[in-house]
GROMACS .gro file of C-alpha atoms in nm:
model
  341
    1MET     CA    1  -2.203   2.866  -3.803
    2SER     CA    2  -1.951   3.148  -3.825
    3ALA     CA    3  -2.040   3.500  -3.935
    4SER     CA    4  -1.832   3.458  -4.251
    5ALA     CA    5  -2.010   3.133  -4.336
    6ILE     CA    6  -2.349   3.297  -4.284
    7ALA     CA    7  -2.249   3.588  -4.506
    8SER     CA    8  -2.154   3.344  -4.784
    9LEU     CA    9  -2.497   3.179  -4.792
   10PRO     CA   10  -2.700   3.255  -5.105
   11GLN     CA   11  -2.939   3.544  -5.060
   12PRO     CA   12  -3.307   3.443  -5.077
   13PRO     CA   13  -3.464   3.536  -5.414
   14ALA     CA   14  -3.717   3.776  -5.260
   15GLN     CA   15  -3.441   3.954  -5.070
   16ARG     CA   16  -3.236   3.993  -5.389
   17VAL     CA   17  -3.541   4.128  -5.571
   18ARG     CA   18  -3.612   4.384  -5.300
   19ALA     CA   19  -3.250   4.495  -5.295
   20CYS     CA   20  -3.249   4.542  -5.671
   21LEU     CA   21  -3.574   4.742  -5.667
   22ALA     CA   22  -3.482   4.950  -5.362
   23GLY     CA   23  -3.279   5.212  -5.547
   24GLU     CA   24  -3.244   5.304  -5.911
   25GLY     CA   25  -3.349   4.952  -6.009
   26GLY     CA   26  -3.704   5.034  -5.902
   27SER     CA   27  -3.735   5.348  -6.113
   28GLY     CA   28  -3.852   5.393  -6.468
   29GLY     CA   29  -4.110   5.191  -6.655
   30ALA     CA   30  -4.188   4.824  -6.614
   31ALA     CA   31  -3.965   4.721  -6.904
   32GLN     CA   32  -3.668   4.915  -6.766
   33GLN     CA   33  -3.714   4.758  -6.425
   34LEU     CA   34  -3.741   4.410  -6.577
   35ARG     CA   35  -3.413   4.468  -6.759
   36ARG     CA   36  -3.243   4.559  -6.430
   37LEU     CA   37  -3.384   4.253  -6.254
   38VAL     CA   38  -3.263   4.026  -6.534
   39ASP     CA   39  -2.920   4.189  -6.549
   40ALA     CA   40  -2.890   4.140  -6.172
   41GLY     CA   41  -2.975   3.770  -6.205
   42CYS     CA   42  -3.300   3.811  -6.013
   43ASP     CA   43  -3.487   3.611  -6.277
   44ARG     CA   44  -3.306   3.288  -6.189
   45LEU     CA   45  -3.568   3.158  -5.951
   46PRO     CA   46  -3.607   2.806  -5.812
   47LEU     CA   47  -3.816   2.596  -6.046
   48PRO     CA   48  -4.162   2.487  -5.930
   49GLY     CA   49  -4.177   2.149  -5.761
   50GLN     CA   50  -3.806   2.121  -5.688
   51GLY     CA   51  -3.810   2.195  -5.317
   52ALA     CA   52  -3.817   2.574  -5.309
   53THR     CA   53  -4.149   2.667  -5.466
   54LEU     CA   54  -4.230   2.902  -5.179
   55ALA     CA   55  -3.907   3.096  -5.237
   56ARG     CA   56  -4.010   3.136  -5.601
   57TRP     CA   57  -4.350   3.269  -5.500
   58GLN     CA   58  -4.200   3.501  -5.240
   59ALA     CA   59  -3.996   3.665  -5.519
   60LEU     CA   60  -4.309   3.704  -5.733
   61ALA     CA   61  -4.494   3.858  -5.438
   62ALA     CA   62  -4.207   4.098  -5.371
   63VAL     CA   63  -4.211   4.224  -5.730
   64ALA     CA   64  -4.591   4.255  -5.724
   65ALA     CA   65  -4.581   4.456  -5.402
   66HIS     CA   66  -4.351   4.699  -5.583
   67ASP     CA   67  -4.545   4.727  -5.911
   68LEU     CA   68  -4.803   4.499  -6.071
   69SER     CA   69  -4.722   4.591  -6.432
   70LEU     CA   70  -4.363   4.493  -6.362
   71ALA     CA   71  -4.490   4.174  -6.195
   72LYS     CA   72  -4.685   4.088  -6.510
   73LEU     CA   73  -4.368   4.107  -6.720
   74TYR     CA   74  -4.148   3.944  -6.454
   75GLU     CA   75  -4.388   3.653  -6.403
   76GLY     CA   76  -4.412   3.597  -6.779
   77HIS     CA   77  -4.034   3.603  -6.817
   78THR     CA   78  -3.964   3.367  -6.526
   79ASP     CA   79  -4.250   3.141  -6.637
   80ALA     CA   80  -4.092   3.114  -6.982
   81LEU     CA   81  -3.761   3.008  -6.828
   82ALA     CA   82  -3.940   2.744  -6.618
   83ILE     CA   83  -4.136   2.614  -6.917
   84MET     CA   84  -3.823   2.577  -7.128
   85ALA     CA   85  -3.649   2.396  -6.843
   86GLU     CA   86  -3.943   2.155  -6.822
   87LEU     CA   87  -3.994   2.097  -7.195
   88GLY     CA   88  -3.631   2.109  -7.301
   89GLY     CA   89  -3.637   2.434  -7.497
   90ALA     CA   90  -3.327   2.646  -7.543
   91PRO     CA   91  -3.313   2.937  -7.295
   92GLY     CA   92  -3.216   3.181  -7.569
   93PRO     CA   93  -2.929   3.431  -7.571
   94ALA     CA   94  -2.791   3.575  -7.249
   95GLY     CA   95  -2.994   3.869  -7.127
   96ALA     CA   96  -3.301   3.784  -7.333
   97LEU     CA   97  -3.631   3.923  -7.205
   98TRP     CA   98  -3.908   3.665  -7.250
   99GLY     CA   99  -4.283   3.682  -7.261
  100THR     CA  100  -4.526   3.392  -7.224
  101TRP     CA  101  -4.835   3.444  -7.438
  102ALA     CA  102  -5.089   3.163  -7.435
  103ALA     CA  103  -5.424   3.344  -7.434
  104GLU     CA  104  -5.644   3.249  -7.728
  105ALA     CA  105  -5.852   3.544  -7.845
  106PRO     CA  106  -6.126   3.470  -8.100
  107THR     CA  107  -6.010   3.759  -8.318
  108ALA     CA  108  -5.638   3.679  -8.312
  109ARG     CA  109  -5.494   3.339  -8.393
  110ALA     CA  110  -5.133   3.250  -8.463
  111THR     CA  111  -5.076   2.964  -8.706
  112LEU     CA  112  -4.764   2.759  -8.770
  113THR     CA  113  -4.669   2.649  -9.119
  114PRO     CA  114  -4.514   2.307  -9.188
  115ASP     CA  115  -4.175   2.473  -9.233
  116GLY     CA  116  -4.192   2.644  -8.890
  117ARG     CA  117  -4.307   2.996  -8.969
  118LEU     CA  118  -4.564   3.200  -8.780
  119ARG     CA  119  -4.853   3.372  -8.948
  120GLY     CA  120  -5.154   3.557  -8.813
  121ALA     CA  121  -5.171   3.740  -8.482
  122LYS     CA  122  -5.150   3.693  -8.109
  123ALA     CA  123  -5.347   3.909  -7.862
  124TRP     CA  124  -5.286   3.992  -7.495
  125CYS     CA  125  -4.909   4.013  -7.542
  126SER     CA  126  -4.782   4.205  -7.237
  127GLY     CA  127  -4.460   4.398  -7.287
  128ALA     CA  128  -4.438   4.303  -7.654
  129ALA     CA  129  -4.263   4.622  -7.766
  130SER     CA  130  -3.989   4.586  -7.504
  131LEU     CA  131  -3.923   4.212  -7.492
  132THR     CA  132  -3.673   4.030  -7.710
  133HIS     CA  133  -3.829   3.681  -7.725
  134ALA     CA  134  -4.156   3.507  -7.651
  135LEU     CA  135  -4.308   3.167  -7.597
  136LEU     CA  136  -4.652   3.149  -7.750
  137THR     CA  137  -4.914   2.896  -7.852
  138ALA     CA  138  -4.975   2.856  -8.224
  139TRP     CA  139  -5.188   2.621  -8.428
  140ARG     CA  140  -5.104   2.390  -8.713
  141PRO     CA  141  -5.385   2.358  -8.971
  142GLY     CA  142  -5.622   2.074  -8.889
  143ARG     CA  143  -5.471   1.997  -8.547
  144GLU     CA  144  -5.668   1.984  -8.220
  145HIS     CA  145  -5.395   2.097  -7.981
  146PRO     CA  146  -5.168   2.404  -7.982
  147GLN     CA  147  -4.796   2.392  -8.036
  148LEU     CA  148  -4.575   2.601  -7.810
  149VAL     CA  149  -4.309   2.790  -8.004
  150ALA     CA  150  -4.024   3.025  -7.926
  151VAL     CA  151  -3.985   3.331  -8.145
  152ALA     CA  152  -3.740   3.619  -8.158
  153LEU     CA  153  -3.938   3.942  -8.161
  154ARG     CA  154  -3.680   4.176  -8.308
  155GLN     CA  155  -3.678   4.037  -8.659
  156PRO     CA  156  -3.855   4.101  -8.989
  157GLY     CA  157  -4.199   3.950  -8.998
  158VAL     CA  158  -4.294   4.061  -8.644
  159ARG     CA  159  -4.506   4.372  -8.592
  160VAL     CA  160  -4.632   4.502  -8.256
  161ASP     CA  161  -4.956   4.699  -8.246
  162GLY     CA  162  -5.028   4.860  -7.909
  163ARG     CA  163  -5.299   5.100  -8.025
  164GLY     CA  164  -5.580   4.895  -7.876
  165TRP     CA  165  -5.441   4.900  -7.520
  166GLN     CA  166  -5.645   5.176  -7.357
  167ALA     CA  167  -5.625   5.041  -7.002
  168VAL     CA  168  -5.589   5.261  -6.696
  169GLY     CA  169  -5.525   4.967  -6.465
  170MET     CA  170  -5.216   4.771  -6.576
  171ALA     CA  171  -5.135   5.044  -6.826
  172GLY     CA  172  -4.763   4.989  -6.765
  173SER     CA  173  -4.778   4.632  -6.892
  174ALA     CA  174  -4.810   4.780  -7.244
  175THR     CA  175  -5.011   4.484  -7.369
  176ALA     CA  176  -5.037   4.464  -7.748
  177VAL     CA  177  -5.141   4.255  -8.044
  178VAL     CA  178  -4.845   4.101  -8.226
  179HIS     CA  179  -4.874   4.025  -8.597
  180PHE     CA  180  -4.660   3.761  -8.767
  181ASP     CA  181  -4.575   3.745  -9.136
  182ASP     CA  182  -4.374   3.425  -9.193
  183ALA     CA  183  -4.159   3.484  -8.886
  184PRO     CA  184  -3.934   3.184  -8.811
  185ALA     CA  185  -4.019   3.002  -8.487
  186ILE     CA  186  -3.887   2.700  -8.300
  187ALA     CA  187  -4.117   2.433  -8.157
  188VAL     CA  188  -4.080   2.382  -7.781
  189GLY     CA  189  -4.197   2.041  -7.665
  190ALA     CA  190  -4.452   1.823  -7.840
  191GLU     CA  191  -4.788   1.940  -7.970
  192GLY     CA  192  -5.019   1.995  -7.672
  193ALA     CA  193  -4.733   1.976  -7.422
  194TYR     CA  194  -4.783   2.331  -7.296
  195LEU     CA  195  -5.122   2.245  -7.146
  196ASP     CA  196  -5.050   1.881  -7.060
  197ARG     CA  197  -4.729   1.935  -6.865
  198LEU     CA  198  -4.732   1.917  -6.485
  199GLY     CA  199  -4.583   2.265  -6.459
  200PHE     CA  200  -4.892   2.423  -6.615
  201TRP     CA  201  -5.084   2.419  -6.286
  202GLN     CA  202  -4.772   2.456  -6.072
  203GLY     CA  203  -4.696   2.779  -6.255
  204GLY     CA  204  -5.060   2.884  -6.258
  205ALA     CA  205  -5.067   2.876  -5.879
  206GLY     CA  206  -4.781   3.127  -5.871
  207ILE     CA  207  -5.007   3.399  -6.013
  208ALA     CA  208  -5.184   3.397  -5.675
  209ALA     CA  209  -4.861   3.514  -5.513
  210CYS     CA  210  -4.864   3.820  -5.741
  211TRP     CA  211  -5.221   3.906  -5.647
  212TRP     CA  212  -5.142   3.855  -5.280
  213GLY     CA  213  -4.829   4.073  -5.300
  214SER     CA  214  -5.022   4.366  -5.443
  215ALA     CA  215  -5.301   4.320  -5.187
  216CYS     CA  216  -5.037   4.338  -4.914
  217ALA     CA  217  -4.911   4.669  -5.052
  218ILE     CA  218  -5.264   4.810  -5.031
  219GLY     CA  219  -5.310   4.661  -4.685
  220GLN     CA  220  -4.992   4.832  -4.565
  221ALA     CA  221  -5.157   5.172  -4.613
  222LEU     CA  222  -5.444   5.062  -4.391
  223HIS     CA  223  -5.198   4.915  -4.140
  224ARG     CA  224  -5.013   5.247  -4.113
  225ALA     CA  225  -5.337   5.438  -4.063
  226ALA     CA  226  -5.472   5.196  -3.801
  227ARG     CA  227  -5.150   5.225  -3.598
  228GLN     CA  228  -5.201   5.595  -3.542
  229PRO     CA  229  -5.299   5.682  -3.180
  230SER     CA  230  -5.609   5.861  -3.307
  231ALA     CA  231  -5.724   5.570  -3.527
  232PRO     CA  232  -6.098   5.508  -3.477
  233PRO     CA  233  -6.220   5.158  -3.386
  234TRP     CA  234  -6.389   5.108  -3.722
  235ARG     CA  235  -6.055   5.156  -3.899
  236GLN     CA  236  -5.896   4.896  -3.673
  237ALA     CA  237  -6.191   4.665  -3.745
  238ALA     CA  238  -6.118   4.704  -4.117
  239LEU     CA  239  -5.757   4.614  -4.048
  240GLY     CA  240  -5.873   4.308  -3.855
  241ARG     CA  241  -6.076   4.183  -4.151
  242THR     CA  242  -5.787   4.259  -4.385
  243ASP     CA  243  -5.549   4.069  -4.158
  244VAL     CA  244  -5.773   3.759  -4.163
  245ALA     CA  245  -5.793   3.768  -4.543
  246LEU     CA  246  -5.421   3.819  -4.605
  247GLN     CA  247  -5.312   3.569  -4.341
  248SER     CA  248  -5.554   3.306  -4.472
  249THR     CA  249  -5.428   3.331  -4.827
  250ALA     CA  250  -5.066   3.341  -4.708
  251ALA     CA  251  -5.125   3.015  -4.519
  252LEU     CA  252  -5.281   2.861  -4.829
  253LEU     CA  253  -4.987   2.974  -5.045
  254ARG     CA  254  -4.742   2.816  -4.802
  255ALA     CA  255  -4.944   2.494  -4.791
  256ALA     CA  256  -4.977   2.486  -5.171
  257ALA     CA  257  -4.603   2.536  -5.221
  258ALA     CA  258  -4.526   2.260  -4.972
  259TRP     CA  259  -4.776   2.025  -5.143
  260ILE     CA  260  -4.626   2.091  -5.488
  261ASP     CA  261  -4.275   2.027  -5.358
  262ALA     CA  262  -4.391   1.705  -5.188
  263HIS     CA  263  -4.584   1.589  -5.498
  264PRO     CA  264  -4.388   1.725  -5.797
  265ARG     CA  265  -4.529   1.459  -6.033
  266ALA     CA  266  -4.893   1.501  -5.926
  267LEU     CA  267  -5.156   1.714  -6.098
  268ALA     CA  268  -5.177   2.043  -5.907
  269GLN     CA  269  -5.501   2.169  -6.061
  270ALA     CA  270  -5.708   2.164  -5.741
  271VAL     CA  271  -5.424   2.320  -5.540
  272ALA     CA  272  -5.377   2.594  -5.800
  273LEU     CA  273  -5.747   2.675  -5.835
  274ARG     CA  274  -5.800   2.683  -5.459
  275THR     CA  275  -5.504   2.915  -5.409
  276ARG     CA  276  -5.597   3.145  -5.696
  277GLN     CA  277  -5.961   3.174  -5.588
  278SER     CA  278  -5.854   3.253  -5.232
  279ALA     CA  279  -5.610   3.518  -5.354
  280GLU     CA  280  -5.873   3.678  -5.577
  281ARG     CA  281  -6.122   3.701  -5.291
  282THR     CA  282  -5.857   3.838  -5.060
  283ALA     CA  283  -5.762   4.103  -5.314
  284ARG     CA  284  -6.123   4.217  -5.345
  285THR     CA  285  -6.164   4.218  -4.966
  286VAL     CA  286  -5.852   4.428  -4.911
  287LEU     CA  287  -5.946   4.673  -5.186
  288ASP     CA  288  -6.292   4.716  -5.032
  289GLU     CA  289  -6.177   4.741  -4.670
  290ALA     CA  290  -5.895   4.986  -4.743
  291GLY     CA  291  -6.116   5.200  -4.964
  292GLN     CA  292  -6.392   5.231  -4.707
  293ALA     CA  293  -6.160   5.281  -4.410
  294LEU     CA  294  -5.926   5.533  -4.571
  295GLY     CA  295  -6.159   5.727  -4.795
  296ALA     CA  296  -6.054   5.903  -5.114
  297ALA     CA  297  -5.725   6.048  -4.989
  298PRO     CA  298  -5.483   5.763  -5.077
  299PHE     CA  299  -5.651   5.713  -5.416
  300CYS     CA  300  -5.581   6.077  -5.497
  301GLN     CA  301  -5.263   6.160  -5.304
  302ASP     CA  302  -5.060   5.836  -5.274
  303ALA     CA  303  -4.919   5.741  -5.615
  304ALA     CA  304  -4.818   5.386  -5.517
  305PHE     CA  305  -5.154   5.314  -5.351
  306ALA     CA  306  -5.347   5.457  -5.644
  307ARG     CA  307  -5.148   5.250  -5.892
  308HIS     CA  308  -5.209   4.925  -5.701
  309ALA     CA  309  -5.577   5.013  -5.658
  310ALA     CA  310  -5.610   5.060  -6.035
  311ASP     CA  311  -5.393   4.765  -6.138
  312LEU     CA  312  -5.512   4.491  -5.904
  313PRO     CA  313  -5.877   4.471  -6.021
  314VAL     CA  314  -5.750   4.423  -6.377
  315PHE     CA  315  -5.483   4.166  -6.292
  316ILE     CA  316  -5.716   3.943  -6.087
  317ARG     CA  317  -5.939   3.908  -6.391
  318GLN     CA  318  -5.696   3.642  -6.504
  319SER     CA  319  -5.915   3.440  -6.271
  320HIS     CA  320  -6.220   3.299  -6.445
  321GLY     CA  321  -6.438   3.360  -6.139
  322PRO     CA  322  -6.742   3.128  -6.122
  323LYS     CA  323  -6.598   2.906  -6.396
  324ASP     CA  324  -6.295   2.834  -6.178
  325ASP     CA  325  -6.522   2.788  -5.876
  326ALA     CA  326  -6.715   2.523  -6.069
  327ALA     CA  327  -6.396   2.350  -6.183
  328LEU     CA  328  -6.270   2.338  -5.825
  329GLY     CA  329  -6.607   2.212  -5.705
  330GLN     CA  330  -6.599   1.928  -5.957
  331LEU     CA  331  -6.257   1.823  -5.829
  332ALA     CA  332  -6.365   1.847  -5.465
  333ALA     CA  333  -6.675   1.638  -5.537
  334GLN     CA  334  -6.453   1.351  -5.647
  335GLU     CA  335  -6.293   1.328  -5.301
  336GLU     CA  336  -6.455   1.131  -5.022
  337ALA     CA  337  -6.329   1.365  -4.746
  338PRO     CA  338  -6.186   1.685  -4.899
  339TRP     CA  339  -6.149   1.871  -4.570
  340THR     CA  340  -5.921   1.761  -4.288
  341LEU     CA  341  -5.721   1.929  -4.015
   0.00000   0.00000   0.00000
């Protein structure tokens, strides 16, 4: 292949993301950086299960290695685009910034009237004050399953309340409660389709790439320190344990992406849970190993390290811990021979 032909090949998504974030695009708050990524077309990622799932996850990991609050908004935006592609929803106006809000808090419930208007509230809405549109789950009275809807956020009848967000970790995600007062919304897919669709678990596995990307950023600080000629053996031992953890989860991410691409119509719940649980454990291992090997200095003197160290423990709590372990165990118990080489 000629040099000109090689130059004309499309740039991998992760490479485009890194290029956009390398200069001015990586400055400012999470919302400003998301706007630059979207304007640069870096949100147009391969859809899950269509042959390039790993490239999608590599872009998520690249954003997470830069900033986890940005990754939270970027993942929500790109997830919304993927959901609408799967369920047939309109992608919205050009340049729209989307959120995906499906958490169901007991104190905040969004309801949908028969004429398609939202009432009530939605909690855990990351980036609400800066986004233009959102996909969210709402409930029709008397129904057992939620309805996914698309709503424009910059309209009368939508109020964002960020006063309750007192987080130190993930502070930049600016998560809020959004209140709706007869705000018009558009149904996306059938009732219950958000949870029943195949892309639910395919997309859920992608969160693991964000956790892994941030863990890599923390691991890099340990890697730099262990490469110093004066590095003590115990610091290199910490790097060895970190290497095993990061490499193991990376291998599982690659295998999961390949499985999803090879089985796009299969339920990916076990694959997603296994990958997420591995990434959570790796994140906790890397945080512990780097903290013990490096001491307090990077937490106090390295702004990027300190931000990742504060953000990552909060972000990995999207895992349900033992509950997800039990769900994965139930799936594994149904297989005659779950482990092969």
